[in-house]
Tab-separated table of C-alpha atoms in Angstrom:
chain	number	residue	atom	x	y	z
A	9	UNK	CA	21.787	12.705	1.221
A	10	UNK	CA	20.883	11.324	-2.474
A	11	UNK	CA	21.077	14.386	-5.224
A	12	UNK	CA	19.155	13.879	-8.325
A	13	UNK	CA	20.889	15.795	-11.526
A	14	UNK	CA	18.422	15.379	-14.977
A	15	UNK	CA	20.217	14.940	-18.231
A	16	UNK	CA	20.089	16.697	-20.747
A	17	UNK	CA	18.543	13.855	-22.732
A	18	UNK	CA	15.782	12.418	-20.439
A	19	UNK	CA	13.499	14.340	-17.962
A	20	UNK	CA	12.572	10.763	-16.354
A	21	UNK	CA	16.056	8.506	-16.238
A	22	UNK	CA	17.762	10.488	-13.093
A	23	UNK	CA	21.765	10.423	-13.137
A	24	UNK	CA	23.497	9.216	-9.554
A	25	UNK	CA	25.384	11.598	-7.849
A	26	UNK	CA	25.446	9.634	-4.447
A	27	UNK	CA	27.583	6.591	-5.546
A	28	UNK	CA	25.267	5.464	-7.968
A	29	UNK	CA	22.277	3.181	-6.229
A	30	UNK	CA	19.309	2.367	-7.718
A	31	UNK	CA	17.508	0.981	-4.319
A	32	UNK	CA	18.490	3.139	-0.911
A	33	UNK	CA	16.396	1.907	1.919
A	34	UNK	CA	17.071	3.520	5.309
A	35	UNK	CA	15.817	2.204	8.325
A	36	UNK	CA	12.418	1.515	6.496
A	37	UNK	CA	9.303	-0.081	8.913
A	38	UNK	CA	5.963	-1.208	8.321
A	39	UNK	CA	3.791	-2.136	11.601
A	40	UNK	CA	0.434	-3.615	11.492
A	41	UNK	CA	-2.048	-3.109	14.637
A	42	UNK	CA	-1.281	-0.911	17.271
A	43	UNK	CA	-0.234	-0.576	21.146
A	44	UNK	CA	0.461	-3.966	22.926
A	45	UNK	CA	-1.090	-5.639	19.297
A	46	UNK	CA	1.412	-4.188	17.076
A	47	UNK	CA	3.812	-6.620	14.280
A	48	UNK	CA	6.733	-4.813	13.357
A	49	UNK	CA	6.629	-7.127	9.884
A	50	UNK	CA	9.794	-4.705	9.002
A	51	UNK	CA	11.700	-3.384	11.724
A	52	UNK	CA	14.613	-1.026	10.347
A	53	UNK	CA	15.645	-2.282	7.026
A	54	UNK	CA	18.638	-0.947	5.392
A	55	UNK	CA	19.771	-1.800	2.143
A	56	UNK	CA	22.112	0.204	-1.062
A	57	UNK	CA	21.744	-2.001	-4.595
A	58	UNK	CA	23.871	-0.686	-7.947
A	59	UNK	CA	22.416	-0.611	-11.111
A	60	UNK	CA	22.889	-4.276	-12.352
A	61	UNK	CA	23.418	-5.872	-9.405
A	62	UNK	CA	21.016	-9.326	-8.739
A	63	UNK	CA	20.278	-8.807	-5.100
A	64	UNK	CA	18.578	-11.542	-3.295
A	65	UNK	CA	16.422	-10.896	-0.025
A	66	UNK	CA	16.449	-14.231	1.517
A	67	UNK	CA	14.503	-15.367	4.413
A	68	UNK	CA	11.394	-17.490	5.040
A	69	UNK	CA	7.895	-16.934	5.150
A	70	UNK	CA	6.539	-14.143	7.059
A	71	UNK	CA	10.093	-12.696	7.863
A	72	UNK	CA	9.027	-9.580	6.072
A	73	UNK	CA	10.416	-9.820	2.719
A	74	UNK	CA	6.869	-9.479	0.636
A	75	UNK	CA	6.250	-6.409	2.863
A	76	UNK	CA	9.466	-4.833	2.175
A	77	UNK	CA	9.227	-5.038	-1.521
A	78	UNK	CA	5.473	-3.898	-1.498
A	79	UNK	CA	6.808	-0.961	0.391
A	80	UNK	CA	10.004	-0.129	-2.227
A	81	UNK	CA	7.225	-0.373	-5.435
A	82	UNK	CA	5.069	1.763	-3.403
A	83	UNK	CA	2.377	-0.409	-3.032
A	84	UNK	CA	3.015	-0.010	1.020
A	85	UNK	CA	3.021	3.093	2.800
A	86	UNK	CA	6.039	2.526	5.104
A	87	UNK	CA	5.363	3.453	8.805
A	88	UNK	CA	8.796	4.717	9.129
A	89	UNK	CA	11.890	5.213	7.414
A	90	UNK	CA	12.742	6.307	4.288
A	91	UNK	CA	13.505	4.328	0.863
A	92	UNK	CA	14.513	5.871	-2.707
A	93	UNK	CA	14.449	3.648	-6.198
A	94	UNK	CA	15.759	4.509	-9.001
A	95	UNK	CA	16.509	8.087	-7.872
A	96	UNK	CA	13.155	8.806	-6.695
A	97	UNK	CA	11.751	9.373	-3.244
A	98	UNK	CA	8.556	5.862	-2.461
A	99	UNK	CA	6.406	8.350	-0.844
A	100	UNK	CA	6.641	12.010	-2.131
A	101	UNK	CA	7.794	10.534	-5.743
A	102	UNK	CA	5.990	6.961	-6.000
A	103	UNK	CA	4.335	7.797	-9.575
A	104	UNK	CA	8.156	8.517	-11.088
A	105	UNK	CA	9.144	5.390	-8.985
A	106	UNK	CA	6.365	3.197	-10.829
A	107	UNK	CA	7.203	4.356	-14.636
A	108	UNK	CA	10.949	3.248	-13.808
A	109	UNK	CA	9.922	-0.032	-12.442
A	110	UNK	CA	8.669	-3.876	-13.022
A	111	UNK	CA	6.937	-5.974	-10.853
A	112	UNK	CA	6.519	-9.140	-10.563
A	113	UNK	CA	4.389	-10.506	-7.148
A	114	UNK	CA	4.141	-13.832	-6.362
A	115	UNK	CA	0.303	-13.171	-5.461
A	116	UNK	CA	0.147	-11.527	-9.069
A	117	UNK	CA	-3.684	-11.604	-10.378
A	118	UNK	CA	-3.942	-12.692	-14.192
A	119	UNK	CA	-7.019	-12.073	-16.286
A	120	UNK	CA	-7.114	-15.932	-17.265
A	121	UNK	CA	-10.212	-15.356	-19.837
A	122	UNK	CA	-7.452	-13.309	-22.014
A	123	UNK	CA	-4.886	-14.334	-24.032
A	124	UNK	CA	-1.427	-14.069	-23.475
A	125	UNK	CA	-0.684	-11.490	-26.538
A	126	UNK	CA	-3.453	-9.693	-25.346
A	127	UNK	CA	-2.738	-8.943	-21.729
A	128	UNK	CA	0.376	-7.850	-23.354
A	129	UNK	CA	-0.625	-5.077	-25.580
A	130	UNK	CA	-3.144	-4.077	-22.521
A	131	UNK	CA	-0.233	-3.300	-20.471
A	132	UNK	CA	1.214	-1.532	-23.158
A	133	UNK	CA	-1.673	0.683	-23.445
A	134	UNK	CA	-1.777	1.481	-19.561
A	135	UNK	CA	2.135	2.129	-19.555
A	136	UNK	CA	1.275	4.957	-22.451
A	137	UNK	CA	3.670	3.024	-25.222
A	138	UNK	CA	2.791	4.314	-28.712
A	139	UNK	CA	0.662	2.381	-30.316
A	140	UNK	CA	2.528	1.371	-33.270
A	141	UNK	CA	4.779	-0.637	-30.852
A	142	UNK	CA	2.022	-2.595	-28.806
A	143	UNK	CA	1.965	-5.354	-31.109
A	144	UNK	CA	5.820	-5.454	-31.738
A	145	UNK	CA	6.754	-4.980	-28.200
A	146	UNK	CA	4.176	-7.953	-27.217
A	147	UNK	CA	5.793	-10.207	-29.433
A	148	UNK	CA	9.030	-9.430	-28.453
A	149	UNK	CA	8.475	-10.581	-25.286
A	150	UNK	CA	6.441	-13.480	-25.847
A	151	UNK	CA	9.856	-14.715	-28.015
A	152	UNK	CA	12.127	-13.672	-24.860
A	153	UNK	CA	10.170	-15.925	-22.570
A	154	UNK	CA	9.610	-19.065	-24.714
A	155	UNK	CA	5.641	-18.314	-25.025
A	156	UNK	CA	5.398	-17.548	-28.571
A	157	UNK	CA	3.332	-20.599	-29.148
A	158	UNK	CA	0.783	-20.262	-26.773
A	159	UNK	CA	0.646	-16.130	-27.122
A	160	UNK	CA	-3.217	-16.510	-28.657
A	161	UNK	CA	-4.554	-19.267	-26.426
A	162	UNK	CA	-6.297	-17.900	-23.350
A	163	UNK	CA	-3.958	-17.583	-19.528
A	164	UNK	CA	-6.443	-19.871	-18.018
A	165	UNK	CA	-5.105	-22.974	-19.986
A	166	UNK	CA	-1.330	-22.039	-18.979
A	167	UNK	CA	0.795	-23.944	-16.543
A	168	UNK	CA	2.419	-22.437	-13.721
A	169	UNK	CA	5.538	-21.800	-15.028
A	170	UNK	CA	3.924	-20.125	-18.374
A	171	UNK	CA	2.278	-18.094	-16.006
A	172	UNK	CA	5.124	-17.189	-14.177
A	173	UNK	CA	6.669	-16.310	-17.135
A	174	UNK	CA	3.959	-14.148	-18.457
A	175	UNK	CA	4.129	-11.951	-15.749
A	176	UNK	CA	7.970	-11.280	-16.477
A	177	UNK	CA	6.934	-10.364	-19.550
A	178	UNK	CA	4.006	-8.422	-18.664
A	179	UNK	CA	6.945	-6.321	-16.041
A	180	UNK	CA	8.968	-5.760	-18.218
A	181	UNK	CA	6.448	-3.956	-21.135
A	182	UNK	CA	8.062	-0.398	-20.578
A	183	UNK	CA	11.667	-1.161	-20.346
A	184	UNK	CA	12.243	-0.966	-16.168
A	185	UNK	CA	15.671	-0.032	-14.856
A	186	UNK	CA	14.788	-1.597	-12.136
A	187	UNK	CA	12.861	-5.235	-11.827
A	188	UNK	CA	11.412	-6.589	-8.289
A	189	UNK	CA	10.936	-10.262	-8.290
A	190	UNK	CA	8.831	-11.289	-5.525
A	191	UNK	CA	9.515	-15.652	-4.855
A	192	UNK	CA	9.384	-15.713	-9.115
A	193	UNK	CA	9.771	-19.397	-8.539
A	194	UNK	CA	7.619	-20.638	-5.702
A	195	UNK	CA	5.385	-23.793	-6.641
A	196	UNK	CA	7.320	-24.673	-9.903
A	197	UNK	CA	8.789	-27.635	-11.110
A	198	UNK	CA	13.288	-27.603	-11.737
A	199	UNK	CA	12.842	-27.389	-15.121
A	200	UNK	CA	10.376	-24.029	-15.008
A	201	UNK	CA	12.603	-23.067	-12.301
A	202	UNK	CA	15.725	-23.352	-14.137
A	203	UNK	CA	14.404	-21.385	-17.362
A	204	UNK	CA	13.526	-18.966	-15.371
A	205	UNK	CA	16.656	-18.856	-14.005
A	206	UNK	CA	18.475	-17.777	-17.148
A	207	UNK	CA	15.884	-15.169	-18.107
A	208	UNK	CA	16.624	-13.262	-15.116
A	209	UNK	CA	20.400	-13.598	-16.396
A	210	UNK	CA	19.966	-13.021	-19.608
A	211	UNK	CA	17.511	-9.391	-18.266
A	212	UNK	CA	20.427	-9.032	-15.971
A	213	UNK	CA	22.939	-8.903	-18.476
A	214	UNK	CA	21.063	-6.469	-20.403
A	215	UNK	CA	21.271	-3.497	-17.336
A	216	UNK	CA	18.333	-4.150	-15.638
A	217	UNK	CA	19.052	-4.373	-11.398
A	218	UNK	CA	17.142	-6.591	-9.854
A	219	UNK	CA	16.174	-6.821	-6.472
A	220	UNK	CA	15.082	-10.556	-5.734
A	221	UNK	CA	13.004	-12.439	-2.789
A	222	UNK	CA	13.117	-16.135	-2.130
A	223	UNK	CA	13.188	-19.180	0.982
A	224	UNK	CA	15.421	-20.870	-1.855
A	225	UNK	CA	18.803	-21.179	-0.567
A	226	UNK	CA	20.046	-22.536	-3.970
A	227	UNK	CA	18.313	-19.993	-5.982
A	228	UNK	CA	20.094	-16.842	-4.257
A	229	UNK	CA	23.056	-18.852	-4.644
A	230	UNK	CA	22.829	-19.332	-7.668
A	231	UNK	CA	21.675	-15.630	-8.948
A	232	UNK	CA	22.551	-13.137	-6.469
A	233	UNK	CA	25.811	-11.233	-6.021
A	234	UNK	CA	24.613	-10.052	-2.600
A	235	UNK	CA	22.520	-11.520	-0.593
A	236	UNK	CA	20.721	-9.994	2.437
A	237	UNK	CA	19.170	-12.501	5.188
A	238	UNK	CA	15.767	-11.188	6.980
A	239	UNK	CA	14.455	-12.862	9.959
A	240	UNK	CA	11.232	-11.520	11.928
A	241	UNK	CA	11.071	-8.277	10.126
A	242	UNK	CA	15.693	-7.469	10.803
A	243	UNK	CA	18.325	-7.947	8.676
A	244	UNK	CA	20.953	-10.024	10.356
A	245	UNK	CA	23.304	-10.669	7.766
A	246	UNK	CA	23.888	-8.926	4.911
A	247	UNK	CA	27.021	-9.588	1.872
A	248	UNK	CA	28.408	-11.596	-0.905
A	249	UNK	CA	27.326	-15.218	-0.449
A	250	UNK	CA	31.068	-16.572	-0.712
A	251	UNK	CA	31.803	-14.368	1.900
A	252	UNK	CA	29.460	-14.823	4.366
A	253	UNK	CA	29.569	-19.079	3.681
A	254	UNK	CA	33.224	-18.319	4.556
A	255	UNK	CA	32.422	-16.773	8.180
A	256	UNK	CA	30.781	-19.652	8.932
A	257	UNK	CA	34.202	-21.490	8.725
A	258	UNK	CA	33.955	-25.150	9.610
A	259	UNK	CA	31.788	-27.752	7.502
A	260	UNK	CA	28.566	-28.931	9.939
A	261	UNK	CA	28.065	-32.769	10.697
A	262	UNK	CA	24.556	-33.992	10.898
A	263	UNK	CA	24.192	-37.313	13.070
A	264	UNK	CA	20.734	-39.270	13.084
A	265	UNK	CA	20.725	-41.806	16.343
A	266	UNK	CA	18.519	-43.091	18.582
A	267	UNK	CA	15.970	-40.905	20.654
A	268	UNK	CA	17.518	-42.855	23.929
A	269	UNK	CA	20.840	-41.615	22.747
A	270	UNK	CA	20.219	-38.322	21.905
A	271	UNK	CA	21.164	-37.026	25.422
A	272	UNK	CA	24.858	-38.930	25.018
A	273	UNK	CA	25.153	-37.962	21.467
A	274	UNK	CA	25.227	-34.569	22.401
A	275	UNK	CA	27.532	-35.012	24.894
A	276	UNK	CA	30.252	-36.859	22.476
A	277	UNK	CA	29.198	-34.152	19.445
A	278	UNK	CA	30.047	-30.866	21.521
A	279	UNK	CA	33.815	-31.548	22.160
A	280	UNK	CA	34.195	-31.581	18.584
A	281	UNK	CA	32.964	-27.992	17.849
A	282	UNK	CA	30.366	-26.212	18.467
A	283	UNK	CA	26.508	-27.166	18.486
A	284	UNK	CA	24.262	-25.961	15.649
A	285	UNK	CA	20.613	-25.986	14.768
A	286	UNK	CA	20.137	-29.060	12.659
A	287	UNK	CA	16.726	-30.472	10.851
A	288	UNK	CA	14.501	-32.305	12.999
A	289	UNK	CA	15.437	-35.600	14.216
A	290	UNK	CA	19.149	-34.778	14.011
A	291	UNK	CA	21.960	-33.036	15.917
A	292	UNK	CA	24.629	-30.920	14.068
A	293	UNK	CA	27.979	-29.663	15.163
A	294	UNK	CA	30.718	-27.844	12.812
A	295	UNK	CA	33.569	-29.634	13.085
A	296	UNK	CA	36.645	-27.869	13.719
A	297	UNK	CA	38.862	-29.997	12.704
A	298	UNK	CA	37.069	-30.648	9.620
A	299	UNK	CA	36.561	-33.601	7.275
A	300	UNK	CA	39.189	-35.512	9.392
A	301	UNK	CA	37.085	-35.545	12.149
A	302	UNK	CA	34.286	-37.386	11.042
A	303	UNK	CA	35.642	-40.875	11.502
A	304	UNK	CA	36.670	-39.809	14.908
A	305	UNK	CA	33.391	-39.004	15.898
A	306	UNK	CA	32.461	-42.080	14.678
A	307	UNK	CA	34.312	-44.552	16.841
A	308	UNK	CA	33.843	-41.651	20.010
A	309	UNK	CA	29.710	-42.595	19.835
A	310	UNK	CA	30.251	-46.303	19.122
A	311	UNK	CA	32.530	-46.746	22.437
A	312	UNK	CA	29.533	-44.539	24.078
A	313	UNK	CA	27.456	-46.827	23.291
A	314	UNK	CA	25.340	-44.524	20.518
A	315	UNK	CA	24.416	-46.762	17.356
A	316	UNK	CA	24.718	-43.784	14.323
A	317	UNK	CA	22.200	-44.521	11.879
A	318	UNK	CA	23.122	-41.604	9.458
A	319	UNK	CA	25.703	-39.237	8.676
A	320	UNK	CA	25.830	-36.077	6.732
A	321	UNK	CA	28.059	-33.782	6.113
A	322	UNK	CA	27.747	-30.740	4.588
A	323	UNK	CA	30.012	-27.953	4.159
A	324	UNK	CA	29.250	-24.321	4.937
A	325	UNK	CA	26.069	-23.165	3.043
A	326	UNK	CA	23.562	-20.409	3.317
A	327	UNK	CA	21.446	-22.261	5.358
A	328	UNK	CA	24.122	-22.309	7.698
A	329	UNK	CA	24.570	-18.746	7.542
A	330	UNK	CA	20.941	-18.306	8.478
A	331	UNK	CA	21.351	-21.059	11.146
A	332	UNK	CA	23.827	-19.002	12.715
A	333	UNK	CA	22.370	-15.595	12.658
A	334	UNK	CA	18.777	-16.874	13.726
A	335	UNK	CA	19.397	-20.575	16.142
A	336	UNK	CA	17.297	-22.000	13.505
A	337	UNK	CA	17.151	-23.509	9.466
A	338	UNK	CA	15.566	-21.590	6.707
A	339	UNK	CA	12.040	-23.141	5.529
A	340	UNK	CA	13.030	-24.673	2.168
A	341	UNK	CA	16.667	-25.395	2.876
A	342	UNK	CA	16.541	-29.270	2.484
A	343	UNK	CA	13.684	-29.943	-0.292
A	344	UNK	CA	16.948	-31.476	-2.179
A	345	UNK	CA	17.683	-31.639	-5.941
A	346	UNK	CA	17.978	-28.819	-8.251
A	347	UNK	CA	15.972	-25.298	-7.573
């Protein structure tokens, strides 16, 4: 049960008496439809973040992670369960839950005949700042996401990654505790990707938890501390991403050959470990022996009569992780180069 003690110096800033969590979801649901037509696009999802934690929700699209975040910033009603963010209850509390809370949507709609200072100061005004601080506070953030330059020229003429950035900024107006991120980096190019990368660590290191969704295998790598995989509306793994790379165990072997020797292939592949799903055109297996064994495996399809024509091997990754929870790879997980 969470318990919700006010200070003695802010009415609206709850203090934890339940282990501290900023996001509590318990067995939360959303179905669309009904009877033999229902979609249970989140079936049971439980998840506890700290304050100042980066938590990334991985999975691909249409595993439920959009829905899941549009139910913790109240923009969902959930169907069942029950979910509390920074101390306060989605449901009964969801207008204490929005004043503690930025949100960024990948779907985000952006007035693009405004400017970028003034879409700014217009959220200050709906989030009740004073307004001797509109102007400061705009320009403030405008400096913290590299826009300063292009803070009077109207949205419409931004880039996607200005835009992206812009709606940081415009999330972060009244000082959230707690920031959701929904695929911040979807459609941009590695260098947008990458500065908005460090923003996140720089609002990170500042206090603010952040709860994070993404198909980008590198990019939870990268920023989470836990990481919680969601396939078809369930969480089936859930942890540090070290840790669950490291219950994976062996490194997987990806072997491109003929589609006439795909049958033997398989044959030779599985007495060296176990069979795993593997990008299309390929076969994997996670060799238990290791590194080592590659050379044997090798010479075993060349005296079966299997010409290779490529070899990869990669050693234990999320994707991998996902592989193994679901029997299949994570949309995203091979675009290659940096995220």
């Amino acid at each position: 049960m969470l318990v919700r003690v006010t200070s003695s110096h802010s009415s609206t800033r709850p203090i934890y008496a339940d282990g501290g969590y900023q996001i509590i979801a318990d067995g939360l649901e959303r179905h669309f439809g009904s009877g033999d037509d229902v979609i249970r696009a989140v079936d049971g999802v439980d998840l506890q973040i700290p304050p100042g934690e980066i938590f990334g929700f991985l999975g691909p699209n249409g595993a439920g992670k959009s829905t899941t975040v549009r139910m913790l910033t109240t923009l969902l009603r959930p169907t069942g369960g029950r979910a509390r963010v920074a101390g306060f209850d989605i449901v009964d509390e969801a207008d204490d839950v929005r004043r503690n809370i930025g949100v960024a949507l990948q779907d985000a709609a952006i007035d693009p005949l405004m400017t970028g200072a003034e879409l700014l100061q217009l959220q200050a005004v709906l989030y009740g700042l004073p307004r001797g601080q509109h102007q400061a506070r705009a320009n403030e953030l405008l400096e913290r996401v590299g826009l300063t330059a292009a803070a009077d020229r109207r949205v419409g003429t931004y880039s996607g990654g200005m835009r992206r950035r812009l709606d940081l900024a415009l999330s972060l107006i009244h000082e959230p505790s707690v920031l959701f991120l929904d695929e911040p980096t979807t459609g941009l190019d590695p260098m947008s990707r990458i500065s908005l990368w460090e923003e996140i660590r720089r609002l990170n290191n500042d206090g603010t938890t952040v709860l994070l969704t993404t198909q980008y295998l590198e990019e939870a790598d990268q920023l989470a501390e836990r990481i919680a995989i969601i396939d078809r509306g369930i969480i089936v793994r859930k942890g540090r991403p070290a840790e669950l790379k490291a219950e994976v165990g062996c490194p997987t072997l990806f072997v491109s050959v003929p589609p006439e020797g795909h049958d033997i292939a398989t044959g030779v592949l599985s007495a060296f470990g176990e069979l795993r799903p593997s990008p299309e055109g390929t076969l994997g297996v996670g060799l238990l022996e290791g590194p080592g064994a590659v050379s044997k495996v090798v010479r075993r399809l060349d005296d079966a009569g299997v010409h290779v024509r490529n070899l990869e091997l990669h050693e234990p990754s999320l994707d991998d992780v996902f592989a193994e929870a679901t029997g299949h790879r994570l949309e995203g997980a091979d675009e290659g180069g940096p995220l």
